[in-house]
mmCIF file of C-alpha atoms in Angstrom:
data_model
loop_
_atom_site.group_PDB
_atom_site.id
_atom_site.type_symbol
_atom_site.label_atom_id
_atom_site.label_comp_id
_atom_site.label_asym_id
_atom_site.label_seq_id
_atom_site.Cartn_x
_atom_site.Cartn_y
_atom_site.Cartn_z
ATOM 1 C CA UNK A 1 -25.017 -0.535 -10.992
ATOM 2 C CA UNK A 2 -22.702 -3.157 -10.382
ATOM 3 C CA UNK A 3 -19.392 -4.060 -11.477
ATOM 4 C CA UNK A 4 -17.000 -6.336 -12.811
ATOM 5 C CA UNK A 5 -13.177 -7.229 -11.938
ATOM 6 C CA UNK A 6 -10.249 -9.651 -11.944
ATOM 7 C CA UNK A 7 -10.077 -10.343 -8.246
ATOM 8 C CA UNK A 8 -7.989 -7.467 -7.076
ATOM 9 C CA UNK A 9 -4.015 -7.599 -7.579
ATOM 10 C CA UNK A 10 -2.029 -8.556 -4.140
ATOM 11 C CA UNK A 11 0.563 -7.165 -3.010
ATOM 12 C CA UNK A 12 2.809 -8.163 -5.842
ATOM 13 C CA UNK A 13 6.516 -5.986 -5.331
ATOM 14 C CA UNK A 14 7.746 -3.999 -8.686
ATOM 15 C CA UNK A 15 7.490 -5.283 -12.735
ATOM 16 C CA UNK A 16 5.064 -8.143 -11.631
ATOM 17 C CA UNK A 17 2.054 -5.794 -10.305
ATOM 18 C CA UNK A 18 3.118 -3.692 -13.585
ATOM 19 C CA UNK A 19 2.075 -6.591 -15.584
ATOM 20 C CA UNK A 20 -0.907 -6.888 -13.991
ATOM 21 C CA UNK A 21 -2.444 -4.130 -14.387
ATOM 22 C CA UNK A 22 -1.178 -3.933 -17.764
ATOM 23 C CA UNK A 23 -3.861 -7.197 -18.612
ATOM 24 C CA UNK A 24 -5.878 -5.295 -17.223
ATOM 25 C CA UNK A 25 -5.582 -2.008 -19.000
ATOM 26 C CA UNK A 26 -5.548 -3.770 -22.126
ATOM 27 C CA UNK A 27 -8.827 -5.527 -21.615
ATOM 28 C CA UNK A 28 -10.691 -3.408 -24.036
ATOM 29 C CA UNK A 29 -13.904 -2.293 -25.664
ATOM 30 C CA UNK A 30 -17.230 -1.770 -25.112
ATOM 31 C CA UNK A 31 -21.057 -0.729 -26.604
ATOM 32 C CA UNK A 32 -24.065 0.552 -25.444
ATOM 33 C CA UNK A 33 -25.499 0.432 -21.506
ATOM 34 C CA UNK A 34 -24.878 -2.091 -18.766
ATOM 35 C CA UNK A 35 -27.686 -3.499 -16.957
ATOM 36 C CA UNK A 36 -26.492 -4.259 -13.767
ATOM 37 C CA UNK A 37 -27.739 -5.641 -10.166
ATOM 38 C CA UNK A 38 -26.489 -5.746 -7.128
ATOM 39 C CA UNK A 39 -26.541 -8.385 -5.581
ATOM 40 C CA UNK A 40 -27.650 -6.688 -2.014
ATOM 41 C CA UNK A 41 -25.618 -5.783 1.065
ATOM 42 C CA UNK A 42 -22.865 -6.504 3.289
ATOM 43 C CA UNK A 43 -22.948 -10.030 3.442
ATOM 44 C CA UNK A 44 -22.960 -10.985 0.256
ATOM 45 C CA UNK A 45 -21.496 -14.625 -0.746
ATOM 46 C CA UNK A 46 -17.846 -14.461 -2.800
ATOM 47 C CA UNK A 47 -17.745 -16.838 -5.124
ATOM 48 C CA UNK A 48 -14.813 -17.856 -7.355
ATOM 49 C CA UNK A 49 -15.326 -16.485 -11.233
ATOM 50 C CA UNK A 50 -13.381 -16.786 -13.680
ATOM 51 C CA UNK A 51 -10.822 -14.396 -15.208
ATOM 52 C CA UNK A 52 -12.219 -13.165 -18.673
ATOM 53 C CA UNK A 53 -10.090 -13.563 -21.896
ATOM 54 C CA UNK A 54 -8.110 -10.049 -22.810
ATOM 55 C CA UNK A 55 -9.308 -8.331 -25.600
ATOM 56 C CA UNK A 56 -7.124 -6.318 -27.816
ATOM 57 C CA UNK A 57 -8.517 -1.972 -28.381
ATOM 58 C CA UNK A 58 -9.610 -2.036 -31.177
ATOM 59 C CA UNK A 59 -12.882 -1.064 -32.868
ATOM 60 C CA UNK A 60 -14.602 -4.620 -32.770
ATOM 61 C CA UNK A 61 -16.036 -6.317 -29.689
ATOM 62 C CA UNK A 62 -17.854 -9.169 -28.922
ATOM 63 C CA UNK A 63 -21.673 -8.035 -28.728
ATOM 64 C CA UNK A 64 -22.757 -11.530 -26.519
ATOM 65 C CA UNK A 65 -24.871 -10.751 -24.408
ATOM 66 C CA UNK A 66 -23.989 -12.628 -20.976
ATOM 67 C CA UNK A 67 -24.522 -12.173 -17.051
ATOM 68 C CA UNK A 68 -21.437 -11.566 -15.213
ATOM 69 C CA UNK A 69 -20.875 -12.412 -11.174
ATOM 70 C CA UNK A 70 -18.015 -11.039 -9.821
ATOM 71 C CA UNK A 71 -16.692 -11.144 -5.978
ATOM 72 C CA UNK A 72 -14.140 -8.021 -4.812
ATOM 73 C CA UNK A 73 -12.458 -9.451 -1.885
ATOM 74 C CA UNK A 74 -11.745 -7.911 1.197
ATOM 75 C CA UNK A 75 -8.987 -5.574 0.985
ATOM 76 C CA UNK A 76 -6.687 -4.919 4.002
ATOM 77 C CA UNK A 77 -3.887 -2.183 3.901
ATOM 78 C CA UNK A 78 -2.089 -1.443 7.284
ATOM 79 C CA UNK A 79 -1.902 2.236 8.114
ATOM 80 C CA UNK A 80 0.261 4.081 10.340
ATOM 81 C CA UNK A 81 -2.047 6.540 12.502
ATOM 82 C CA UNK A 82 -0.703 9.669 13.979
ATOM 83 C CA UNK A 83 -3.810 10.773 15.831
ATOM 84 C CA UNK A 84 -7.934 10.258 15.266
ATOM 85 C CA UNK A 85 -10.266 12.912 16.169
ATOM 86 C CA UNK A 86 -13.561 13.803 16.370
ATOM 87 C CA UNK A 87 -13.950 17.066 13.975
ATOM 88 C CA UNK A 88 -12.453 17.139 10.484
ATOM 89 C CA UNK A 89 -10.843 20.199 11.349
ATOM 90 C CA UNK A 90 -9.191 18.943 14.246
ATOM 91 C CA UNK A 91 -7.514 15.777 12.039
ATOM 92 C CA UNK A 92 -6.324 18.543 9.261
ATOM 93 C CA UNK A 93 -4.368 20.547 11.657
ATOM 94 C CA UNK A 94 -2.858 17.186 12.660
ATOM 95 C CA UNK A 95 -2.257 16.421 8.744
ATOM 96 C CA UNK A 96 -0.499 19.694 8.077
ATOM 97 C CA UNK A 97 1.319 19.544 11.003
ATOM 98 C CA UNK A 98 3.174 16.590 10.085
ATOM 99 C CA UNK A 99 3.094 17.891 5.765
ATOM 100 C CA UNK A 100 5.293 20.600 7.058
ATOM 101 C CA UNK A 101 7.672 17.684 8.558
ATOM 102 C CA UNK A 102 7.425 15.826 5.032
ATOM 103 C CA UNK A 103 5.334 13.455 6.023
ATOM 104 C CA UNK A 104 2.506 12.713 3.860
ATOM 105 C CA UNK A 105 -0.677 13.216 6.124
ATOM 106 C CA UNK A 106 -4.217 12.273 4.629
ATOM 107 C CA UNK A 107 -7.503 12.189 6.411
ATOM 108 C CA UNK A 108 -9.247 9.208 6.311
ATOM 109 C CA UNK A 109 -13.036 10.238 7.308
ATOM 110 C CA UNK A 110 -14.683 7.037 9.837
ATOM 111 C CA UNK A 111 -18.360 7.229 10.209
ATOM 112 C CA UNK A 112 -18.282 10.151 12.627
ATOM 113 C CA UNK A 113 -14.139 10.043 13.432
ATOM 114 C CA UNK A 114 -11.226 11.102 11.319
ATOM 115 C CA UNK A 115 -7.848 9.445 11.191
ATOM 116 C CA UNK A 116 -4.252 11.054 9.763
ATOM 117 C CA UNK A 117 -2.350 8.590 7.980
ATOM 118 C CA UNK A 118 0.970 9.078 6.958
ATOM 119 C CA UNK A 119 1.684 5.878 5.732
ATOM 120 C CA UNK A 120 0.312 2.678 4.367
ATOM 121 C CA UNK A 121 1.747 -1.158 3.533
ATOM 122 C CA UNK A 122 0.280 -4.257 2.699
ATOM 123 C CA UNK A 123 2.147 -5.780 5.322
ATOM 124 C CA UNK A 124 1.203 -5.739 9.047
ATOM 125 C CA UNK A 125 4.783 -6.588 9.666
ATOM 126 C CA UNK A 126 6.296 -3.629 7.556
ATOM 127 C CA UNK A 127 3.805 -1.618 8.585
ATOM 128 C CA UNK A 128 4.744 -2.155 12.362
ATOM 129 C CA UNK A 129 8.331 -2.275 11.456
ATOM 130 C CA UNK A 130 8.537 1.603 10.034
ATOM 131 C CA UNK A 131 6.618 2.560 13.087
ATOM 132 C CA UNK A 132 9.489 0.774 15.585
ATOM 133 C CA UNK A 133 11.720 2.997 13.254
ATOM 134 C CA UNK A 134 9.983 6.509 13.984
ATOM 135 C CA UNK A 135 9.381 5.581 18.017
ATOM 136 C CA UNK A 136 13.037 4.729 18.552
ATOM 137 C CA UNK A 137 14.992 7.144 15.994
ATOM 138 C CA UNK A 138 12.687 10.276 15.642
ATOM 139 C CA UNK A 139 10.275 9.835 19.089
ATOM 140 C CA UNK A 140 7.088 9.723 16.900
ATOM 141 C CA UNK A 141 4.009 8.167 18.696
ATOM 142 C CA UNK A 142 1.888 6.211 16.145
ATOM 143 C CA UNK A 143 -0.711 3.533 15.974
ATOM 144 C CA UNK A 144 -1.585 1.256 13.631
ATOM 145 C CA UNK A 145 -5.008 0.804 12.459
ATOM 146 C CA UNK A 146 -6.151 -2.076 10.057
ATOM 147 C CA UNK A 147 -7.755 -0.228 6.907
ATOM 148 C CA UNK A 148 -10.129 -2.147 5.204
ATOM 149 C CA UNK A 149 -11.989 -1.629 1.786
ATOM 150 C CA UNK A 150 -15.161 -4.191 2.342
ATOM 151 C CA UNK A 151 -15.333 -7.398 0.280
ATOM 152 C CA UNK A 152 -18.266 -7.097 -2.490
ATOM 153 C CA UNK A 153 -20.486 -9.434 -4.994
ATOM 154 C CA UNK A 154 -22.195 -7.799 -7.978
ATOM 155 C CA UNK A 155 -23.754 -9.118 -10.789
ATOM 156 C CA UNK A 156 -23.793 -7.512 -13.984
ATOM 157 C CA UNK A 157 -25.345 -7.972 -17.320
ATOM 158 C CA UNK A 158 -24.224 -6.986 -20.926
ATOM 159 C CA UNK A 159 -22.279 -7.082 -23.735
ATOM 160 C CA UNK A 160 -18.590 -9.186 -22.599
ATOM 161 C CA UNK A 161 -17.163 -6.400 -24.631
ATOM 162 C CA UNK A 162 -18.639 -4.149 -22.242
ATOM 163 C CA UNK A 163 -17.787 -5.910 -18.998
ATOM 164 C CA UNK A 164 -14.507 -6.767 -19.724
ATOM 165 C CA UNK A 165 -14.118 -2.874 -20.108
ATOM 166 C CA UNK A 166 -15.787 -2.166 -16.285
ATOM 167 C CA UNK A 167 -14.189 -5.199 -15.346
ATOM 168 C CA UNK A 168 -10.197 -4.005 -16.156
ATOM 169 C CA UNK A 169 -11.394 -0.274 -15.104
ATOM 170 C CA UNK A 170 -11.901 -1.766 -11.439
ATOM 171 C CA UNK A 171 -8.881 -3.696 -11.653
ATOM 172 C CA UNK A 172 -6.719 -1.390 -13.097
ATOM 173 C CA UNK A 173 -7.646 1.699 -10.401
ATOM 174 C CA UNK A 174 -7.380 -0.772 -7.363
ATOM 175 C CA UNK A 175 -3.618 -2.126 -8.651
ATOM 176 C CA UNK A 176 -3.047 1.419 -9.138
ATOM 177 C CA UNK A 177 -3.350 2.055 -5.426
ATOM 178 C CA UNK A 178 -1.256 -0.526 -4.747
ATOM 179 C CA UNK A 179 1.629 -0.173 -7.131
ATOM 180 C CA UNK A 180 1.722 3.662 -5.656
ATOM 181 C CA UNK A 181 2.128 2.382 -1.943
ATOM 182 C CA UNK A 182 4.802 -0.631 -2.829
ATOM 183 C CA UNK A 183 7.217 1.491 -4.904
ATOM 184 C CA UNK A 184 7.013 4.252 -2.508
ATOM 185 C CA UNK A 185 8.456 1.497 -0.198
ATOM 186 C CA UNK A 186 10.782 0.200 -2.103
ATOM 187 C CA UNK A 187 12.034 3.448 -2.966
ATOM 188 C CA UNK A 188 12.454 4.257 0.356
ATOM 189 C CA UNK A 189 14.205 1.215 1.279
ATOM 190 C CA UNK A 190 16.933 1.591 -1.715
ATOM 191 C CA UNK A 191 15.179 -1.576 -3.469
ATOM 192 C CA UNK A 192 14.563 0.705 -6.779
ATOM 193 C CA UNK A 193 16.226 3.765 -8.046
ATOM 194 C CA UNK A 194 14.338 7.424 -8.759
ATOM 195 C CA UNK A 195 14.248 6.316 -12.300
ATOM 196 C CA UNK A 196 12.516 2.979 -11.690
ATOM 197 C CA UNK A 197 9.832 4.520 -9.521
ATOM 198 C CA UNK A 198 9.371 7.227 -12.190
ATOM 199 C CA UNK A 199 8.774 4.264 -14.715
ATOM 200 C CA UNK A 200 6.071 2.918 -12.596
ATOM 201 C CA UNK A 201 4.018 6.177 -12.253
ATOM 202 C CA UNK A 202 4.808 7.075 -16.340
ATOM 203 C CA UNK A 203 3.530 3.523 -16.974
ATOM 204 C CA UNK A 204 0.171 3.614 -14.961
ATOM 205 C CA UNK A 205 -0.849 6.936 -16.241
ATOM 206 C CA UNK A 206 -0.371 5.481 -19.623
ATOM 207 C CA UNK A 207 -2.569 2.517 -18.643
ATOM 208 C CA UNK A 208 -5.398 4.478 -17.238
ATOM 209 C CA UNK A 209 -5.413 7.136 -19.625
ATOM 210 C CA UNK A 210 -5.789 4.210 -22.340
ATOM 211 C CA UNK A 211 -8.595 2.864 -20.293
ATOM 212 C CA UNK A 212 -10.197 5.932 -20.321
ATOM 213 C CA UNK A 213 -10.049 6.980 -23.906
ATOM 214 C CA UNK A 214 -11.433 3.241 -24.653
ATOM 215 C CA UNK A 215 -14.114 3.592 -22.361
ATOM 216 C CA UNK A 216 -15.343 6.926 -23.613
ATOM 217 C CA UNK A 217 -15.524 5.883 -26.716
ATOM 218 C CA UNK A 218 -17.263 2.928 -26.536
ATOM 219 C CA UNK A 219 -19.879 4.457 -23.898
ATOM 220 C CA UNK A 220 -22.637 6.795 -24.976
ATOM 221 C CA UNK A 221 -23.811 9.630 -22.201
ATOM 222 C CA UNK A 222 -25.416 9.408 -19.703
ATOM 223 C CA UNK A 223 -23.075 6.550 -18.228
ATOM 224 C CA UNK A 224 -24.314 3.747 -16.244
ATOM 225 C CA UNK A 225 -24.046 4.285 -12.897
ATOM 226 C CA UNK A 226 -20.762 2.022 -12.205
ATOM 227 C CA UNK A 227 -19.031 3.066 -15.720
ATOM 228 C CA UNK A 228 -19.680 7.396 -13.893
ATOM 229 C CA UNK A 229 -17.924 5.853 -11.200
ATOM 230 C CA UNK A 230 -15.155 4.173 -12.784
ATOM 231 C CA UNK A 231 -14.809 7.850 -14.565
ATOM 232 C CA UNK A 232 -14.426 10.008 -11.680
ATOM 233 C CA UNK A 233 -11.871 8.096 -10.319
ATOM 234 C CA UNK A 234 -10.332 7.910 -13.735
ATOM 235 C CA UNK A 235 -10.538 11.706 -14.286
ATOM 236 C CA UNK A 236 -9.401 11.909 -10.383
ATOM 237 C CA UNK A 237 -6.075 10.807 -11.316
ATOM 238 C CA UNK A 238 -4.774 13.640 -13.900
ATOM 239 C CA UNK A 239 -4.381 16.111 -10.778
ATOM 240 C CA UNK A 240 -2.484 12.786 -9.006
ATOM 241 C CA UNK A 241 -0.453 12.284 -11.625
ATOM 242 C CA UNK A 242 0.729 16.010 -11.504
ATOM 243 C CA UNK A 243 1.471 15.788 -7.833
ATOM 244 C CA UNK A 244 3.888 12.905 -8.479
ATOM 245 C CA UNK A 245 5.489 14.483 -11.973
ATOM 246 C CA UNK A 246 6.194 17.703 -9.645
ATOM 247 C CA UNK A 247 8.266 15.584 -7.239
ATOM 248 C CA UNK A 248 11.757 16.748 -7.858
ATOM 249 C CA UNK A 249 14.028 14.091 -5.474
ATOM 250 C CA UNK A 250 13.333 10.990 -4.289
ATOM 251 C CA UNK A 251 12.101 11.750 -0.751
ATOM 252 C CA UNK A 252 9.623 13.949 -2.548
ATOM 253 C CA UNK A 253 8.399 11.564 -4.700
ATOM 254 C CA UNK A 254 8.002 8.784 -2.349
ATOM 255 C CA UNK A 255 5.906 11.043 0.085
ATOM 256 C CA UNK A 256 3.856 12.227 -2.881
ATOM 257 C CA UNK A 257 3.066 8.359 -4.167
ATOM 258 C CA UNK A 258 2.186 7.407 -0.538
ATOM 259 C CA UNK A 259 -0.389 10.291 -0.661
ATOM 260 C CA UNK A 260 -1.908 9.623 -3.583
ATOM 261 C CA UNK A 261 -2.048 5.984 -2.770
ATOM 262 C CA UNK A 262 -3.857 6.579 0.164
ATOM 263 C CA UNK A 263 -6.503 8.752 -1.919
ATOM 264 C CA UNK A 264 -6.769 6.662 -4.757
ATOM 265 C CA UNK A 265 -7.330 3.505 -2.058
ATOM 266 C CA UNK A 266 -9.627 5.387 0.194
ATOM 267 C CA UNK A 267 -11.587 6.951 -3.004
ATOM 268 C CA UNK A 268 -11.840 2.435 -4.338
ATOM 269 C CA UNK A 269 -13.220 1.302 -0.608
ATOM 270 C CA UNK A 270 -15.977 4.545 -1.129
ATOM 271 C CA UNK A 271 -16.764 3.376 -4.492
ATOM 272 C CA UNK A 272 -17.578 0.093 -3.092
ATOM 273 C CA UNK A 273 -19.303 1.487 -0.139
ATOM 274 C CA UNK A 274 -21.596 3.340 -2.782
ATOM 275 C CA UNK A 275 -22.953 0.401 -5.130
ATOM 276 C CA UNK A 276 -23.530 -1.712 -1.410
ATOM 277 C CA UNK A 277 -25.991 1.360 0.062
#
């Protein structure tokens, strides 16, 4: 199946990417099954299309039926590498070593490698900044590889009720990612308080469980195959959610949003990977 969204949110700092994805959220409602095509492979065209109109939740939806193109653009976040290895178990040794520092090691499978991350940014310059920091204050070797979720074209066909729905679900799960890894940041780097950062996770929770009661109720079982998706991720992000609420200082909660960034990101660029096979 394919998909819809609103041209993914950059890398917009605090209350403005909050806003965002709150359009997004709020883009509501849908009916009965989505008959979608890809439009096939890696090197598909992206072509501009227009941002649909928000549509308050509520129980009525427009039932026009229309064909929907939508282009995901290339999506580039800049990780900082502690090691990459050829067996998985290799990579989570490396990944726990650095958990029991309080670093925030994930494993990022790569075709037939594996790469610990302990760090993301949207920035190649603050990205090769914070790694300057840990060579010349804590003697940390690092690298920096360029992590990229591929760019993607799908055309989809239903109800605009029901692609506005996919369309925000996209959108709102790929800001999500990147609201996670920019207030981890700023938290780190004093530019918002405990309290701020708490906001921000309360506030997308909110958002994506409200995008998830809508689309359950406006889906019937079995799902198409990009509204399943769209689920799992959804349904992913309860145990996330957790991880952050269970955070009890700053430090703590900043290591467990750059985590759960990196999850929610890497489990987006799969998603994609999936409808282009």
């Amino acid at each position: 199946m394919g998909r819809v969204e609103k041209r993914m949110y950059r890398r917009a700092r605090g209350q403005a990417l909050l806003r965002r994805a709150l359009v997004a959220a709020i883009l509501a409602v849908i009916a009965l099954g989505v008959a979608v095509r890809l439009k096939g492979g890696s090197g598909l065209d992206a072509q501009h299309v227009p941002a649909p109109t928000p549509t308050p939740v509520t129980s009525a939806y427009d039932e026009t039926v229309e064909t929907r193109e939508v282009t995901l653009p290339e999506e580039c976040w800049y990780a900082i590498q502690t090691g990459i290895y050829s067996t998985s178990a290799a990579a989570q040794e490396n990944r726990d070593t650095y958990a029991r520092r309080g670093a925030p090691g994930y494993v990022n499978q790569d075709g037939g490698k594996w790469r610990v991350y302990i760090a993301c940014y949207g920035l190649k310059e603050d990205a090769s900044a914070v790694r300057e920091r840990l060579s010349a204050n804590q003697d940390v070797e690092t690298f920096l590889h360029t992590w990229v979720c591929p760019e993607i074209t799908l055309r989809l066909t239903g109800m605009v009720g029901q692609l506005d729905v996919v369309e925000a679900g996209l959108s709102l799960l790929g800001s999500a990612a990147a609201a996670l890894r920019d207030n981890a940041a700023l938290l780190d780097g004093g530019e918002r308080t405990l309290e701020d950062v708490q906001g921000v996770v309360e506030a997308l929770d909110e958002q994506i469980r409200l995008w998830r009661e809508t689309a359950r109720s406006r889906f019937t079982r079995p799902y198409p195959e990009l509204v399943e998706l769209e689920m799992r991720l959804a349904d992913g992000w309860d145990a996330k959610y957790a991880a952050m609420r269970e955070a009890g200082d700053a430090t703590a909660l900043s290591a467990a949003m750059k985590l759960q960034a990196m999850a929610l990101y890497d489990e987006s660029c799969a998603l994609r990977q999936g409808l282009m096979e």
